[in-house]
mmCIF file of C-alpha atoms in Angstrom:
data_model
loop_
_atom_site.group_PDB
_atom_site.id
_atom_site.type_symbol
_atom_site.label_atom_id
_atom_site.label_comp_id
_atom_site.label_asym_id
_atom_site.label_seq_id
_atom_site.Cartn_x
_atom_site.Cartn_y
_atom_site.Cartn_z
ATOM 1 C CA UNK A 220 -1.293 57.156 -29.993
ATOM 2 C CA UNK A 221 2.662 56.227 -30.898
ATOM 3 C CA UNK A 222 2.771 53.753 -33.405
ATOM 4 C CA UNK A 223 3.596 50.317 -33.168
ATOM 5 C CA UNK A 224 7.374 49.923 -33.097
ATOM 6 C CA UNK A 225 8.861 47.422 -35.461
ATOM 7 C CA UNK A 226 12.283 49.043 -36.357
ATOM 8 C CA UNK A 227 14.838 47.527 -33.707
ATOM 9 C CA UNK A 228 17.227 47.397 -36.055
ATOM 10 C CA UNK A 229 17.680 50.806 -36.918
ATOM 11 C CA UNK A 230 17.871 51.638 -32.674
ATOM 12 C CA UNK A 231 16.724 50.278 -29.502
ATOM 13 C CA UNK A 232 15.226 52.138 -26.683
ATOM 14 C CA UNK A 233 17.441 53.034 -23.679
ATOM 15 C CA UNK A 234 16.780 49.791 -20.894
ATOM 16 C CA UNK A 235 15.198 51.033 -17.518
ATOM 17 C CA UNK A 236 18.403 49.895 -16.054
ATOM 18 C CA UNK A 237 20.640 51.100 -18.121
ATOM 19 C CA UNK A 238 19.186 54.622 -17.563
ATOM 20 C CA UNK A 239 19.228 54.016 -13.869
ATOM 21 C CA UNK A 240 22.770 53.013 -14.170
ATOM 22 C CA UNK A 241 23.719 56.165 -16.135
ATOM 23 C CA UNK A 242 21.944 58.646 -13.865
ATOM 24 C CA UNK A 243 24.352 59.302 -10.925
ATOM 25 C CA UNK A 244 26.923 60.317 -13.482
ATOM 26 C CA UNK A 245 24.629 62.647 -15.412
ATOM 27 C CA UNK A 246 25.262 64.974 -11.845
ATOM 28 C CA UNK A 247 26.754 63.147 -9.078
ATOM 29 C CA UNK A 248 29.776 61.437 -10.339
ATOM 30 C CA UNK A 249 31.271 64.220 -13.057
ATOM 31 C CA UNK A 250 34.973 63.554 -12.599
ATOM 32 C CA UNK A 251 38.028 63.301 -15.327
ATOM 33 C CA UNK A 252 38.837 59.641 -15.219
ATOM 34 C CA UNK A 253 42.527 61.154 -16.004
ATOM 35 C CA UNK A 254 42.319 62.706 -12.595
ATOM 36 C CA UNK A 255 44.433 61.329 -9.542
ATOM 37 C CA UNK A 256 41.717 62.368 -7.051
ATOM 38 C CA UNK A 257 38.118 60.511 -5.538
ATOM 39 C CA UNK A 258 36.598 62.617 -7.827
ATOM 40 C CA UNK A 259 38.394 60.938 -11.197
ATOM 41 C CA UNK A 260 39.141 57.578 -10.003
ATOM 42 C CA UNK A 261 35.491 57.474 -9.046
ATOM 43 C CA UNK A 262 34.765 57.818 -12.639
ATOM 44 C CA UNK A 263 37.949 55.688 -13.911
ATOM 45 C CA UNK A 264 36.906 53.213 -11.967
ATOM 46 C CA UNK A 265 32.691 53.173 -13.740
ATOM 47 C CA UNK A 266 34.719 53.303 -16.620
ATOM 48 C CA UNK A 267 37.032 49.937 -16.025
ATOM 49 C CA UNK A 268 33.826 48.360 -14.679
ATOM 50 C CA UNK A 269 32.042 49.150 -18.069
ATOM 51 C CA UNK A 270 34.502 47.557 -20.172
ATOM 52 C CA UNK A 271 34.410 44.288 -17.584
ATOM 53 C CA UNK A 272 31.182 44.079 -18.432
ATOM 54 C CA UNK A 273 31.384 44.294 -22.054
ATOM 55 C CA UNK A 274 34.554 41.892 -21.948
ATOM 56 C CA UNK A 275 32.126 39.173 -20.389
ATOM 57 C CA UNK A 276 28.987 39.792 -22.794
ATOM 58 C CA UNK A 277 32.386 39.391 -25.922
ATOM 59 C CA UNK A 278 34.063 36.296 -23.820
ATOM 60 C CA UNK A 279 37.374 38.626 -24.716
ATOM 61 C CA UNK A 280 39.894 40.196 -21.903
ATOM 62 C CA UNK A 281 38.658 43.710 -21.220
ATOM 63 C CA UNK A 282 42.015 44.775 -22.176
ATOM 64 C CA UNK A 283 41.293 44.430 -25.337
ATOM 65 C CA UNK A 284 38.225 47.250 -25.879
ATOM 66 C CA UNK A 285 38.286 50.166 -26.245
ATOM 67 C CA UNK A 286 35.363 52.596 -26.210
ATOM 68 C CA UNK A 287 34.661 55.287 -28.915
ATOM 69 C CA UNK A 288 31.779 57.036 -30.285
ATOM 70 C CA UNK A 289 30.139 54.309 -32.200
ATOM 71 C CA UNK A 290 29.991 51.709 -34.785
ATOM 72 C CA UNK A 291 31.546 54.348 -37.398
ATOM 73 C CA UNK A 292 34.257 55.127 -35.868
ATOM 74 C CA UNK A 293 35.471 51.439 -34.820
ATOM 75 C CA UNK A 294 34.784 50.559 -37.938
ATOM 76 C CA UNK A 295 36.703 53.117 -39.814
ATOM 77 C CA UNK A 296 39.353 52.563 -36.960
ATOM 78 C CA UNK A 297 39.368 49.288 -37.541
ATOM 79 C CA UNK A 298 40.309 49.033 -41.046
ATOM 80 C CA UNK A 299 41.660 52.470 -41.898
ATOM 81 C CA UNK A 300 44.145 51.793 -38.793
ATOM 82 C CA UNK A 301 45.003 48.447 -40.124
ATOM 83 C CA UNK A 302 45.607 48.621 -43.598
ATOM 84 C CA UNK A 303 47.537 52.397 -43.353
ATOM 85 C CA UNK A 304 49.648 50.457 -40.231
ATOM 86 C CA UNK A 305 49.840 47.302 -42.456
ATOM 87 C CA UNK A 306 50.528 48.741 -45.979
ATOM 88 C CA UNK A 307 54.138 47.594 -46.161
ATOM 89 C CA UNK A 308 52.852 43.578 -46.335
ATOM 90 C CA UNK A 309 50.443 44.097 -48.753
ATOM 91 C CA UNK A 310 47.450 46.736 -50.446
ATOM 92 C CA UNK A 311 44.298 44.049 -50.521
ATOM 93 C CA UNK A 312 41.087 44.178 -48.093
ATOM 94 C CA UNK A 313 38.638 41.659 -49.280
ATOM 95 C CA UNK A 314 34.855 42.680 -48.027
ATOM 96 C CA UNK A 315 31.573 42.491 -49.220
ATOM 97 C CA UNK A 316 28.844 43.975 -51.237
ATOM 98 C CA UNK A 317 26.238 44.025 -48.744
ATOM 99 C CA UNK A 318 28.211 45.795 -45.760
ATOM 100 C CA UNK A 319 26.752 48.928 -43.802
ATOM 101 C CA UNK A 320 28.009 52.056 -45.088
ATOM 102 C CA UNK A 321 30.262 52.350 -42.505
ATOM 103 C CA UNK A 322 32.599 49.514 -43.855
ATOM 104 C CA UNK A 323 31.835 50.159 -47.432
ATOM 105 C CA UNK A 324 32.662 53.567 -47.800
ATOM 106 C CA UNK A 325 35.511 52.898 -45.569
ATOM 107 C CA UNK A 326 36.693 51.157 -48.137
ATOM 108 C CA UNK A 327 36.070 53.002 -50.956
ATOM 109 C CA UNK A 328 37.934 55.958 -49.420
ATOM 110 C CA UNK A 329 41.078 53.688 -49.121
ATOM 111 C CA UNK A 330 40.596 52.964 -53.487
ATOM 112 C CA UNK A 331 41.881 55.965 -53.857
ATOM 113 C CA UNK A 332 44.696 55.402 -51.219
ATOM 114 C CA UNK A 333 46.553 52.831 -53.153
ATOM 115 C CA UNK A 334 44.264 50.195 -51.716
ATOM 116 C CA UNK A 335 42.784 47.150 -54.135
ATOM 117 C CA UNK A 336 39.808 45.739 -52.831
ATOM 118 C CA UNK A 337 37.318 43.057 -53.757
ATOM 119 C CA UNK A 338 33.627 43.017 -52.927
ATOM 120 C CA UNK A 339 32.325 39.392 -52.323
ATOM 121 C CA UNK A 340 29.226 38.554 -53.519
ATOM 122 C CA UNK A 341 26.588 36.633 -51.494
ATOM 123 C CA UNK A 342 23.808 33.803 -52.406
ATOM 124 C CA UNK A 343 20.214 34.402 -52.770
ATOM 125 C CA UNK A 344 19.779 34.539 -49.191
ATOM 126 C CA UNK A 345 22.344 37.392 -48.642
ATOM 127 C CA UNK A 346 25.271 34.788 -47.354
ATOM 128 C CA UNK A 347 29.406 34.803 -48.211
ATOM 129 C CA UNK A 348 30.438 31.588 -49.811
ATOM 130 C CA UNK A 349 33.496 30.119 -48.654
ATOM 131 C CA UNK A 350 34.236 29.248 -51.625
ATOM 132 C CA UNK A 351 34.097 32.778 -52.643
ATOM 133 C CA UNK A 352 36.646 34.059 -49.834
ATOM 134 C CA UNK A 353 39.341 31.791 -50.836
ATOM 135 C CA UNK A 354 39.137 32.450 -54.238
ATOM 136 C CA UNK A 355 39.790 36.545 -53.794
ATOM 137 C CA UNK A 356 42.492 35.661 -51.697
ATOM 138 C CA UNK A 357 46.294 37.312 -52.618
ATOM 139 C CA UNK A 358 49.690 37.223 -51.643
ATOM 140 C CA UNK A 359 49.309 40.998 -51.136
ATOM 141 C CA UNK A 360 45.592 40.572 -48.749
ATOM 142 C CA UNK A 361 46.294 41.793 -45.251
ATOM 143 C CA UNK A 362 42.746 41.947 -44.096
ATOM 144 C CA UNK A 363 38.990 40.307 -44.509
ATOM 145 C CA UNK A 364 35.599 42.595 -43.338
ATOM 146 C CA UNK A 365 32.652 40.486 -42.612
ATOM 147 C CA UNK A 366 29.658 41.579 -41.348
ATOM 148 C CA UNK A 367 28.253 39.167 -38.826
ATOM 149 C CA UNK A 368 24.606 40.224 -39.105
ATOM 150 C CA UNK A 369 23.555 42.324 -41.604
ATOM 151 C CA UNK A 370 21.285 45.218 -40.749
ATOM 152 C CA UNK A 371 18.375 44.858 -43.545
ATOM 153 C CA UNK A 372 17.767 40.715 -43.721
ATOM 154 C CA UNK A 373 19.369 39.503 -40.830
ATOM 155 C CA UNK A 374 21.359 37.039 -42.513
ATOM 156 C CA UNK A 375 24.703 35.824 -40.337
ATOM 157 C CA UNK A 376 27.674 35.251 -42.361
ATOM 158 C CA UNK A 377 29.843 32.378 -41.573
ATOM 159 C CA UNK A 378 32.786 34.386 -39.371
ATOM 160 C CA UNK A 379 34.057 31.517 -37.610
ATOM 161 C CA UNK A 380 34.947 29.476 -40.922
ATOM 162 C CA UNK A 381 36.187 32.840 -42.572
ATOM 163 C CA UNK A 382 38.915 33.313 -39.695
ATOM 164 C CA UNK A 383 39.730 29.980 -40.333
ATOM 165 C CA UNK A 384 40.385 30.548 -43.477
ATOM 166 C CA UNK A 385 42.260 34.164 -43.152
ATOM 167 C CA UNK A 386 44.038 32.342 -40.099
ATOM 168 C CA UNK A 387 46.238 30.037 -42.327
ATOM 169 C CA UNK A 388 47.096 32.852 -44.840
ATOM 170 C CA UNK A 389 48.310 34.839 -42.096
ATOM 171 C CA UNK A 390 45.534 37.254 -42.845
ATOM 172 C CA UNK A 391 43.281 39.206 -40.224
ATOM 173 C CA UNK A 392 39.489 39.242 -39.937
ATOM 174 C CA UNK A 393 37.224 42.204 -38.910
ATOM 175 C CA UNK A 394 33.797 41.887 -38.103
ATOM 176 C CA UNK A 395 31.060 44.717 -38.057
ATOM 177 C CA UNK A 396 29.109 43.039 -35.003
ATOM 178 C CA UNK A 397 26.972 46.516 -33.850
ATOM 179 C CA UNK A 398 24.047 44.435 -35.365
ATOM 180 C CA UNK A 399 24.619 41.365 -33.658
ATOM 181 C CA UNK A 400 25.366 41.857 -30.302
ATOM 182 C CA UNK A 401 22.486 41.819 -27.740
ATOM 183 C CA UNK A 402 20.609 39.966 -30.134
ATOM 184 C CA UNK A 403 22.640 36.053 -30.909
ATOM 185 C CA UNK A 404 25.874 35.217 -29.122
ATOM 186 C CA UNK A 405 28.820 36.999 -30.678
ATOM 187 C CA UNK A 406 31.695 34.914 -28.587
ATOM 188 C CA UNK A 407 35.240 36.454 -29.777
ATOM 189 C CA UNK A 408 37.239 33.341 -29.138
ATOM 190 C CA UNK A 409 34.679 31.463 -31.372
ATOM 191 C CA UNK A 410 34.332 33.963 -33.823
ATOM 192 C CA UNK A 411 38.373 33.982 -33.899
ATOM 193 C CA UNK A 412 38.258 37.583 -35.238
ATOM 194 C CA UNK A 413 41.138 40.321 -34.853
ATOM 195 C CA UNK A 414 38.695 43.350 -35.016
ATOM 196 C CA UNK A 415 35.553 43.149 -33.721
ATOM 197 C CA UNK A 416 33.015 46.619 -34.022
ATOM 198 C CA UNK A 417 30.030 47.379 -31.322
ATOM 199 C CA UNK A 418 27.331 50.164 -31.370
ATOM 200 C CA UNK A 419 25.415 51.057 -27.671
ATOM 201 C CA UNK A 420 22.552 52.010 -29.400
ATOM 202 C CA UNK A 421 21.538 48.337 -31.339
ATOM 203 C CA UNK A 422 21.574 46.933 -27.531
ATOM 204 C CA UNK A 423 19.595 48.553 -25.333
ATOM 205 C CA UNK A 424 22.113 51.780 -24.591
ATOM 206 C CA UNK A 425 23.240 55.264 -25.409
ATOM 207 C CA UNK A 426 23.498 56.675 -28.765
ATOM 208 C CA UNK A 427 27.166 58.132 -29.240
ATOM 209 C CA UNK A 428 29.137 55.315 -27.390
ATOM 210 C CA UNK A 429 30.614 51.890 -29.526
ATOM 211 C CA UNK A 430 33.681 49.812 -28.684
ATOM 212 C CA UNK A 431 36.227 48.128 -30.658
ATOM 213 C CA UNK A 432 38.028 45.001 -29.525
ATOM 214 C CA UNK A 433 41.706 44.736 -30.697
ATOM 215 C CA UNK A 434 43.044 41.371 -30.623
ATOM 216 C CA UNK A 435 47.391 40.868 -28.847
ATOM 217 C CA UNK A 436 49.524 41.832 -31.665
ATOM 218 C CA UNK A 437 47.391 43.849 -33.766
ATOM 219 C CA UNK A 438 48.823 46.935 -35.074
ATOM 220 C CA UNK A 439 46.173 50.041 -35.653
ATOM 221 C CA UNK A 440 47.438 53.162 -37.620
ATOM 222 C CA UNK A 441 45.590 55.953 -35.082
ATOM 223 C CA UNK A 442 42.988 57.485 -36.318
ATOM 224 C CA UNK A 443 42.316 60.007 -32.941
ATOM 225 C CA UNK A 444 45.283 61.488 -31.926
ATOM 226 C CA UNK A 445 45.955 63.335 -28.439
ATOM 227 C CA UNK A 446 46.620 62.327 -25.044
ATOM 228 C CA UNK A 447 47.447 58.657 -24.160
ATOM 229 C CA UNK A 448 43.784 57.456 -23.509
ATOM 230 C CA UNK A 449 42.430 53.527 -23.582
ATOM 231 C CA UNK A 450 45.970 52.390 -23.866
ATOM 232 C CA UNK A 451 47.409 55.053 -26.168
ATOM 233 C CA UNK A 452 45.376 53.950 -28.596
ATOM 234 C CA UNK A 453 41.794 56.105 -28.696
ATOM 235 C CA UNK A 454 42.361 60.000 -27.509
ATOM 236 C CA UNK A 455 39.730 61.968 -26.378
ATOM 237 C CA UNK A 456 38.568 62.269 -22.024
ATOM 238 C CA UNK A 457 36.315 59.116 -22.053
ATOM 239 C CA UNK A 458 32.576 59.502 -22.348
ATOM 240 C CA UNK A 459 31.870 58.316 -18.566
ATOM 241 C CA UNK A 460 28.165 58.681 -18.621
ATOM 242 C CA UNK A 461 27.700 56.657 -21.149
ATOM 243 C CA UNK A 462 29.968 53.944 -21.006
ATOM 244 C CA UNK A 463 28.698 53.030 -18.110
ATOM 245 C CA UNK A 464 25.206 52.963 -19.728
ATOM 246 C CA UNK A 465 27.251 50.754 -22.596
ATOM 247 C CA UNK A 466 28.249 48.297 -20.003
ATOM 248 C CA UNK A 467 25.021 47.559 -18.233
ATOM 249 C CA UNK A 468 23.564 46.924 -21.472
ATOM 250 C CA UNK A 469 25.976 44.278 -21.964
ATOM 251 C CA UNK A 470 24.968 43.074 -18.746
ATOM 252 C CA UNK A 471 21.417 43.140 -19.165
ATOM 253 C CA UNK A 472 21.448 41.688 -22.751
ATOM 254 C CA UNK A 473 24.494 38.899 -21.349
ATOM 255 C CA UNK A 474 21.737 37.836 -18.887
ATOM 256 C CA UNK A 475 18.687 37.668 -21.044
ATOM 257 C CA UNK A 476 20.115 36.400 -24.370
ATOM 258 C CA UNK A 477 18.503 33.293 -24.098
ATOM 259 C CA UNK A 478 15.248 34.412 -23.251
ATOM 260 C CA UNK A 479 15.331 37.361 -25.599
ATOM 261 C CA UNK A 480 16.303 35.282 -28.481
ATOM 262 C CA UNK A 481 13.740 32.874 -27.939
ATOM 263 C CA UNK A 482 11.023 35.937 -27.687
ATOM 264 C CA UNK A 483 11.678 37.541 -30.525
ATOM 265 C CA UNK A 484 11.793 34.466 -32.776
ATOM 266 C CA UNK A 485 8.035 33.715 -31.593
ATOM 267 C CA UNK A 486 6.781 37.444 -32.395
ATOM 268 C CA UNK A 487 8.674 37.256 -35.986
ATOM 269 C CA UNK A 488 7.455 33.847 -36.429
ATOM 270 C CA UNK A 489 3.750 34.811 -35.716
ATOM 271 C CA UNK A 490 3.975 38.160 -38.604
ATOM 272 C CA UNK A 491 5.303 36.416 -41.014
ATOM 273 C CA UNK A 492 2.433 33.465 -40.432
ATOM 274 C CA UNK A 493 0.398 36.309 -40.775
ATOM 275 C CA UNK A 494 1.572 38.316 -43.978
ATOM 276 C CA UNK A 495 1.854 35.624 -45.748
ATOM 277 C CA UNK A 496 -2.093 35.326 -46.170
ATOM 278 C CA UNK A 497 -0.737 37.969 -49.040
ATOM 279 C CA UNK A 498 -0.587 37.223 -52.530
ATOM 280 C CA UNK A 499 3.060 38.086 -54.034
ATOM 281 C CA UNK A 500 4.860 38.565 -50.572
ATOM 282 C CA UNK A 501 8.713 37.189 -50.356
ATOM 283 C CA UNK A 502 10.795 37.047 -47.306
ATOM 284 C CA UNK A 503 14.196 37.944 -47.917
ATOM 285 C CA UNK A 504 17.059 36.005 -45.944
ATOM 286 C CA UNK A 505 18.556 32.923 -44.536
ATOM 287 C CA UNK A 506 15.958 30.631 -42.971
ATOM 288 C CA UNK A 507 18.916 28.988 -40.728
ATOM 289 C CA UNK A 508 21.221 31.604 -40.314
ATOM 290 C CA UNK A 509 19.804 34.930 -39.167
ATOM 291 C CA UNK A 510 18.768 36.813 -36.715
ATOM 292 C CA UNK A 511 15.195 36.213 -34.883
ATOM 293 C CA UNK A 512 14.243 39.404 -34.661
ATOM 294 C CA UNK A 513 14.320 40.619 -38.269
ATOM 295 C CA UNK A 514 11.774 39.935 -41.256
ATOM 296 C CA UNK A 515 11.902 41.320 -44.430
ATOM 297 C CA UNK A 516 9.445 41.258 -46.383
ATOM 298 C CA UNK A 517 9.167 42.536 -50.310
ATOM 299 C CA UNK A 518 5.436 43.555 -51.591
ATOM 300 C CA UNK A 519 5.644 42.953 -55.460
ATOM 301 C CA UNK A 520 4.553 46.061 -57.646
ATOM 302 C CA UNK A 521 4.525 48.080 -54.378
ATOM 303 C CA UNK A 522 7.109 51.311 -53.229
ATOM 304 C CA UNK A 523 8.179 50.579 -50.137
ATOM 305 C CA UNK A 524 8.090 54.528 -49.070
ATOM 306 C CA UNK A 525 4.109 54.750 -50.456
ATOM 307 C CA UNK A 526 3.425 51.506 -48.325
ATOM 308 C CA UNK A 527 5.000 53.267 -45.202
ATOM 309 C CA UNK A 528 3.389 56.540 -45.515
ATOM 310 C CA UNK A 529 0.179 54.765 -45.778
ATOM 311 C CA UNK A 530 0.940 53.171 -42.212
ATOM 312 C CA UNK A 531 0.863 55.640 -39.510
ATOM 313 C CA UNK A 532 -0.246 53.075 -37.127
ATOM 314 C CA UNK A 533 3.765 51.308 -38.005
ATOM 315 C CA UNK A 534 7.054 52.493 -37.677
ATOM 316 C CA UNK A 535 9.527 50.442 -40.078
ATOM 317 C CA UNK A 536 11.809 50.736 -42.705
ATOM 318 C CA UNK A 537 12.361 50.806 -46.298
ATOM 319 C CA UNK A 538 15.778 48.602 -47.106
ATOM 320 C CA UNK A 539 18.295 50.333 -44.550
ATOM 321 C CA UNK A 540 17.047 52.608 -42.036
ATOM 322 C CA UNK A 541 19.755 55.096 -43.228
ATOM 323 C CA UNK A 542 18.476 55.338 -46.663
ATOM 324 C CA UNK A 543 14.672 55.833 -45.882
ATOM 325 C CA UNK A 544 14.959 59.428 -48.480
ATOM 326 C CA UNK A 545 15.461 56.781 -51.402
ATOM 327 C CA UNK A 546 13.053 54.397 -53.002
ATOM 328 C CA UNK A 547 16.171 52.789 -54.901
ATOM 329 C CA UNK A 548 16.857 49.218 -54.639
ATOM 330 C CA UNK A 549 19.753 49.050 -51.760
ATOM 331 C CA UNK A 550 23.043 47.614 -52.148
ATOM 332 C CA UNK A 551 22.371 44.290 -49.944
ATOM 333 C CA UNK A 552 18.565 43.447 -52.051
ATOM 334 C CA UNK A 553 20.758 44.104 -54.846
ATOM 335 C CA UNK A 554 23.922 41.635 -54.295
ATOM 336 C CA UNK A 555 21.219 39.405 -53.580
ATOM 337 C CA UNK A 556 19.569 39.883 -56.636
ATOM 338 C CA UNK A 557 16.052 40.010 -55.383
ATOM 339 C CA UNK A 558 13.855 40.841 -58.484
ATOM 340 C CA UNK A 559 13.305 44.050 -59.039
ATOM 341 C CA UNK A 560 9.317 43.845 -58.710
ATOM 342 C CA UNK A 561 9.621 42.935 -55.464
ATOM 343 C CA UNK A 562 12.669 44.675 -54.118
ATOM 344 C CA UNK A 563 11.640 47.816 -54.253
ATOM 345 C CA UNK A 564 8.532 47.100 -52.165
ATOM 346 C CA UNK A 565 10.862 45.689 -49.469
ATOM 347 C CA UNK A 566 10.340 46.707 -46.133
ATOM 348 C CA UNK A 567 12.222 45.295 -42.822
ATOM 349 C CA UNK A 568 10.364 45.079 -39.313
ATOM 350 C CA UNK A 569 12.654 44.687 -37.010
ATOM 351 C CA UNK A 570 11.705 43.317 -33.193
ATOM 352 C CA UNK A 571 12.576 43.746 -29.485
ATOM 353 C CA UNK A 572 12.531 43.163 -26.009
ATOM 354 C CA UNK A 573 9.363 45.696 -25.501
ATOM 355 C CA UNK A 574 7.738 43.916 -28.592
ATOM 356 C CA UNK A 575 4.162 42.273 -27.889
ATOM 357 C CA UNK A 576 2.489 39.369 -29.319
ATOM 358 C CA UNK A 577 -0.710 41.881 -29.267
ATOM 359 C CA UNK A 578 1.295 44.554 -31.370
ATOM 360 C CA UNK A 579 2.340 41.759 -33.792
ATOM 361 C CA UNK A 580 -1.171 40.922 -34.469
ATOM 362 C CA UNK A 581 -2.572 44.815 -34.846
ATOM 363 C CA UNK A 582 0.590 45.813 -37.554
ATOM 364 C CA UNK A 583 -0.225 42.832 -39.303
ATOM 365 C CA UNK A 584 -3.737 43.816 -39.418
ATOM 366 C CA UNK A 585 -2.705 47.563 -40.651
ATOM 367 C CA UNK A 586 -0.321 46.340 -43.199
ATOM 368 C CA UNK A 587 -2.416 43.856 -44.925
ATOM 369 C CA UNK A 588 -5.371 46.419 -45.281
ATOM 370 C CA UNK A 589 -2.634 48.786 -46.585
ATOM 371 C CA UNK A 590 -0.873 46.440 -49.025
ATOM 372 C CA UNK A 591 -4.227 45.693 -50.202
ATOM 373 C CA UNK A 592 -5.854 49.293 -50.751
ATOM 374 C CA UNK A 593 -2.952 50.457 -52.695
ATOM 375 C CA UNK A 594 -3.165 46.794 -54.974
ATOM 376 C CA UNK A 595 -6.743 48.029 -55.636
#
């Protein structure tokens, strides 16, 4: 028997009908989308129709997306391509400490391009301060990275009022959303970003297929070059098969946001009710602002990897999914400046749309008979 699934956050299972969707161009539909005949425009056409449908899950123009292979590369498209294309105004990015990997090492790379940057801290909850953001600002800062959601407490930063801010200053604002979408409403004109990053794989889709949305007027340095595909501005023959599997995702999560939001606050709710029979369990995060389908959850004097590998019946993860080889305290726990005690005996459990009140009830079971064997 599989065990229960609790680790959403780390990737989501391909949809039925996104599958469906992707299946006539797995053998049917194999054409160039560069091609002049039925053949391409067949397939330039599923492509178009893919980005319409993401552009209405964003609330941005589709003209503004472009597809690429994932949250890693928009990302590093994102700011690489702005601050190399931006240098001449200025050499300051302003981001924070508890960013994915993808952002942070981004910008660790451009330290030793000339590049200052300054790494925000958050609250105990694992939000930005305001505050904070206008106080690293410089004459010389051309560009603010926010995660929306991050991926290990589900705490949403305040993006709206940090575009705001950057807005004034002449400043622009990228957001690392591949957590977010699918999951709460990331709206582009409310969010009032520049860059915006989005992974398949956190929403129901592919693995391998992301999108970046560009806002009018922003300048990227490339960071593909090649032919003149999505605008000039990504090269590389599009990935047909599974952009269309990335747009009807955003279709299928666009029409059951509501629904989905409201299920997987219920199932999180009704764990945490249920671990916290515990003695010395903390939930890490932002009670008001976060996602509902995340919970961490730190078990003082505990190793997070011991407490995993004595539940077979669960499948979770220790701090970031991407780290799960290291019982070290990760960067996020840390900016937050959980106590050590109980951060290293932090695991997340992460819900989705196949989640069950039934499998909610039978991994809390499991993991309170586990927490407590290795206590006695």
């Amino acid at each position: 028997m599989l065990p229960i699934y609790l680790d959403y956050n780390a990737t989501t299972p391909i949809a039925k009908e996104v599958g469906d969707a992707m299946k006539p161009f797995l053998y049917d539909h194999f054409g160039n989308p560069s091609s002049s005949h039925v053949y391409g425009q067949t397939c330039k056409k599923a492509v178009e129709k893919g980005r319409q449908q993401l552009a209405s899950l964003l609330n941005c123009k589709a003209g503004n997306l472009i597809f690429t292979s994932g949250g890693t590369e928009s990302n590093n498209y994102a700011i690489k391509g702005y601050a190399f294309a931006n240098k001449s105004k200025g050499n300051h990015i302003i981001t924070t400490r508890i960013e994915h990997p993808a952002v942070s090492e981004v910008c660790k790379y451009l330290e030793t391009e000339g590049f200052e940057i300054t790494y925000l801290p958050v609250d105990e909850t694992g939000r930005v301060q305001l505050t904070d953001v206008e106080a690293a600002i410089r004459p010389e800062t051309i560009l603010i990275s926010v995660m929306y959601a991050n991926n290990e407490v589900g705490t949403l930063q305040p993006i709206s009022e940090i575009s705001a801010i950057a807005k004034k200053r002449g400043i622009a604002v990228h957001s690392d959303c591949a957590q977010a979408v699918g999951k709460v409403p990331v709206d582009i004109q409310k969010l009032g970003v520049d860059l915006l990053t989005v992974a398949g794989h956190k929403l129901y889709g592919p693995k391998g297929i992301g999108a970046l949305y560009i806002a009018d007027g922003i300048k990227l340095q490339k960071l593909m070059h090649g032919a003149d595909h999505e605008n000039n501005l990504r090269a590389g023959t599009e990935n047909v098969l599974e952009i269309v599997g990335l747009g009807a995702a955003a279709e299928l999560c666009e029409a059951n946001l509501s629904t989905g939001m409201v299920h997987d606050k219920v199932l999180i709710s009704r764990l945490k009710k249920a671990l916290s029979v515990l003695d010395e369990v903390q939930f890490n995060g932002n009670a008001d602002f976060c996602l509902p389908n995340t919970l961490s959850a730190s078990f003082k004097n505990i190793e997070a990897n011991t407490l995993l590998a004595n539940l077979p019946q669960v499948a979770a993860s220790a701090g970031a999914a991407c780290h799960t080889d290291s019982i070290s305290v990760s960067a996020t726990l840390a900016a937050m400046q959980i106590d050590q005690a109980y951060a290293m005996g932090t695991i997340r459990f992460s819900v989705g749309k196949y989640s069950t009140e039934d499998e909610m009830d039978r991994a809390s079971e499991v993991i309170i008979q586990a927490v407590n064997n290795l206590r006695n």
